[in-house]
Amino acid sequence: LSTREALAEPALWWIAIASGICFLAVSGVITHAVSLGTDAGYDAVDSAYLLSAAAGAGAIGKLLFGWLAERMGEREAFALATVLHTFGLLGMAESQDSYPLLLATYALFGLGMGGITPLMAALLARAFGAVHFGPVMGLAGPILIVFQSVGPPLLGYVYDTWGDYGPGLWGFALLQVVPLFAMWRLRYPASATQGRGAEEASR
């Protein structure tokens, strides 16, 4: 598989863009997590616990969605992670008056967040096979970095403009429609489909 052939494959772009949009929200929220808490009126320690809740749930999400991918499929698991991710963002925007609820929404966000990275890798492996996984992952990297680098300054700009993180979080939540659409549109290359059929037939 040449670089030209890989870049011409729509599956690479659907997976990279879907993951990139998710990472955009992740990088923005993680960077501003403590500031969001203090802006809502909580002290620095309580605000730091918000970040801890997201990180702890993220660790659980990696294991959970790895297990789910084997049972419901990589695309379906990725869509579910994105839905949790989205509800977490909406909860952050709308539940800032209740610390326990805000803590729960960070955990919900983290649960979905934790699934994105392993599911992205699983999708690329499914689409291109183990032999080509490394090079294809390398090609996806620059696309992901573009999205990740936009998240923190974009959320900061929205806060500076409106004086509130809510519009930015709502914007991030609405953007998650793109990964859901990408999973709906994603089709594996013919070689991957044939390989999967042969693997299942051999069992």
Coordinates of C-alpha atoms in Angstrom, one line a residue:
L1 CA 0.0 0.0 0.0
S2 CA 1.6 3.2 -1.2
T3 CA 1.2 6.6 0.5
R4 CA -0.8 7.8 -2.6
E5 CA -3.1 4.8 -2.4
A6 CA -3.7 5.3 1.3
L7 CA -4.5 9.0 0.9
A8 CA -6.9 8.2 -1.9
E9 CA -8.8 5.8 0.3
P10 CA -11.9 7.6 1.8
A11 CA -11.8 5.3 4.9
L12 CA -8.6 7.0 6.1
W13 CA -10.2 10.5 5.9
W14 CA -13.5 9.5 7.5
I15 CA -11.6 7.9 10.4
A16 CA -9.1 10.7 10.8
I17 CA -11.7 13.5 10.6
A18 CA -14.1 11.8 13.0
S19 CA -11.3 11.2 15.5
G20 CA -9.9 14.7 15.0
I21 CA -13.2 16.4 15.7
C22 CA -13.4 14.4 19.0
F23 CA -9.8 15.3 19.9
L24 CA -10.6 18.9 19.2
A25 CA -13.2 18.9 22.0
V26 CA -10.9 16.8 24.2
S27 CA -7.9 19.1 23.9
G28 CA -10.1 22.2 24.5
V29 CA -11.9 20.8 27.5
I30 CA -8.9 19.3 29.2
T31 CA -6.9 22.5 28.7
H32 CA -9.7 24.7 30.2
A33 CA -11.1 22.2 32.7
V34 CA -9.8 23.9 35.9
S35 CA -10.6 27.3 34.6
L36 CA -14.2 26.2 33.7
G37 CA -14.6 25.1 37.3
T38 CA -13.2 28.3 38.9
D39 CA -15.2 30.4 36.5
A40 CA -18.4 28.6 37.7
G41 CA -17.5 29.6 41.3
Y42 CA -15.7 26.5 42.6
D43 CA -12.3 26.7 44.3
A44 CA -9.1 25.4 42.7
V45 CA -9.1 22.1 44.4
D46 CA -12.7 21.2 43.5
S47 CA -12.0 22.4 40.0
A48 CA -9.0 20.1 39.7
Y49 CA -11.2 17.2 40.7
L50 CA -13.2 17.8 37.6
L51 CA -10.2 17.0 35.5
S52 CA -9.5 14.0 37.7
A53 CA -13.0 12.7 37.1
A54 CA -12.5 13.0 33.3
A55 CA -9.1 11.3 33.4
G56 CA -10.3 8.4 35.7
A57 CA -13.4 7.8 33.6
G58 CA -11.1 7.9 30.5
A59 CA -9.0 5.0 31.8
I60 CA -12.2 3.0 32.3
G61 CA -13.4 4.0 28.8
K62 CA -10.4 2.5 27.2
L63 CA -11.1 -0.9 28.6
L64 CA -14.9 -0.6 28.2
F65 CA -14.8 0.4 24.6
G66 CA -12.2 -2.1 23.7
W67 CA -14.5 -4.8 25.0
L68 CA -17.5 -3.2 23.2
A69 CA -15.7 -3.0 19.9
E70 CA -15.3 -6.8 19.9
R71 CA -19.0 -7.3 20.5
M72 CA -20.8 -4.6 18.6
G73 CA -18.2 -3.6 16.0
E74 CA -15.7 -0.7 15.9
R75 CA -18.0 1.8 14.1
E76 CA -20.9 1.2 16.4
A77 CA -18.7 1.5 19.5
F78 CA -17.1 4.7 18.1
A79 CA -20.6 6.2 17.6
L80 CA -21.6 5.3 21.2
A81 CA -18.4 6.9 22.6
T82 CA -19.2 10.0 20.6
V83 CA -22.7 10.1 22.0
L84 CA -21.4 9.9 25.6
H85 CA -18.8 12.5 24.7
T86 CA -21.5 14.8 23.4
F87 CA -23.8 14.5 26.4
G88 CA -20.8 15.2 28.6
L89 CA -20.2 18.5 26.7
L90 CA -23.8 19.5 27.0
G91 CA -23.8 18.7 30.7
M92 CA -20.7 20.8 31.3
A93 CA -22.4 23.7 29.5
E94 CA -25.7 23.4 31.4
S95 CA -24.9 22.0 34.9
Q96 CA -22.4 24.5 36.3
D97 CA -24.6 25.4 39.2
S98 CA -24.4 21.9 40.6
Y99 CA -21.0 20.6 41.5
P100 CA -22.0 16.9 41.8
L101 CA -23.8 17.1 38.5
L102 CA -20.9 18.9 36.9
L103 CA -18.5 16.2 38.2
A104 CA -20.7 13.5 36.7
T105 CA -20.8 15.2 33.3
Y106 CA -17.0 15.4 33.3
A107 CA -16.9 11.6 34.1
L108 CA -19.4 11.0 31.3
F109 CA -17.3 13.0 28.9
G110 CA -14.2 11.2 30.0
L111 CA -15.8 7.8 29.5
G112 CA -16.5 8.6 25.9
M113 CA -13.1 10.3 25.5
G114 CA -11.3 7.2 26.7
G115 CA -12.9 5.2 23.9
I116 CA -11.9 7.4 21.0
T117 CA -8.1 6.6 20.8
P118 CA -8.3 2.8 21.0
L119 CA -11.3 2.8 18.7
M120 CA -9.6 5.0 16.1
A121 CA -6.7 2.5 16.1
A122 CA -9.1 -0.4 15.8
L123 CA -10.9 1.2 12.9
L124 CA -7.6 1.9 11.0
A125 CA -6.5 -1.7 11.7
R126 CA -9.8 -3.0 10.5
A127 CA -9.7 -0.9 7.3
F128 CA -6.1 -1.4 6.3
G129 CA -4.9 -4.5 8.1
A130 CA -2.1 -5.0 10.6
V131 CA 0.6 -4.9 7.9
H132 CA -0.3 -1.3 6.9
F133 CA -1.4 -0.1 10.3
G134 CA 1.8 1.8 11.3
P135 CA 2.1 3.8 8.0
V136 CA -1.6 4.6 7.9
M137 CA -1.5 5.7 11.5
G138 CA 1.4 7.9 10.6
L139 CA -0.6 9.5 7.8
A140 CA -3.6 10.1 10.1
G141 CA -1.3 11.9 12.7
P142 CA -1.0 15.3 10.9
I143 CA -4.7 15.4 10.4
L144 CA -5.3 14.7 14.1
I145 CA -2.7 17.3 15.2
V146 CA -4.5 20.1 13.2
F147 CA -7.8 19.4 15.0
Q148 CA -6.1 19.0 18.4
S149 CA -4.2 22.2 18.1
V150 CA -7.4 24.2 17.3
G151 CA -9.4 23.1 20.4
P152 CA -7.7 25.1 23.3
P153 CA -7.4 28.4 21.5
L154 CA -10.9 28.2 20.0
L155 CA -12.5 27.6 23.4
G156 CA -10.4 30.3 24.9
Y157 CA -11.4 32.7 22.1
V158 CA -15.1 31.9 22.7
Y159 CA -14.7 32.6 26.4
D160 CA -12.9 35.9 25.8
T161 CA -15.6 36.9 23.4
W162 CA -18.7 35.9 25.3
G163 CA -17.4 35.8 28.8
D164 CA -18.7 32.3 29.3
Y165 CA -17.6 28.7 28.3
G166 CA -21.2 27.7 27.5
P167 CA -21.3 28.7 23.9
G168 CA -18.0 27.0 23.2
L169 CA -19.1 23.8 24.8
W170 CA -22.3 23.9 22.9
G171 CA -20.3 24.4 19.7
F172 CA -18.1 21.5 20.5
A173 CA -21.2 19.3 21.1
L174 CA -22.8 20.3 17.8
L175 CA -19.5 19.4 16.0
Q176 CA -19.9 15.8 17.2
V177 CA -22.5 15.4 14.5
V178 CA -19.5 15.1 12.1
P179 CA -18.0 12.0 13.7
L180 CA -21.4 10.4 13.8
F181 CA -22.0 11.1 10.1
A182 CA -18.5 9.8 9.4
M183 CA -19.2 6.5 11.0
W184 CA -22.4 6.2 9.0
R185 CA -20.6 7.0 5.8
L186 CA -17.5 4.9 6.6
R187 CA -17.0 1.9 4.3
Y188 CA -14.0 -0.4 4.7
P189 CA -11.8 -1.0 1.6
A190 CA -12.8 -4.2 -0.4
S191 CA -9.5 -5.9 0.7
A192 CA -10.4 -5.4 4.4
T193 CA -13.9 -6.7 3.9
Q194 CA -12.7 -9.8 2.0
G195 CA -10.0 -10.4 4.7
R196 CA -12.6 -10.2 7.5
G197 CA -14.9 -12.7 5.6
A198 CA -12.0 -15.1 5.2
E199 CA -11.1 -14.8 8.9
E200 CA -14.7 -15.5 10.0
A201 CA -15.0 -18.4 7.6
S202 CA -11.9 -20.0 9.0
R203 CA -13.3 -20.0 12.6

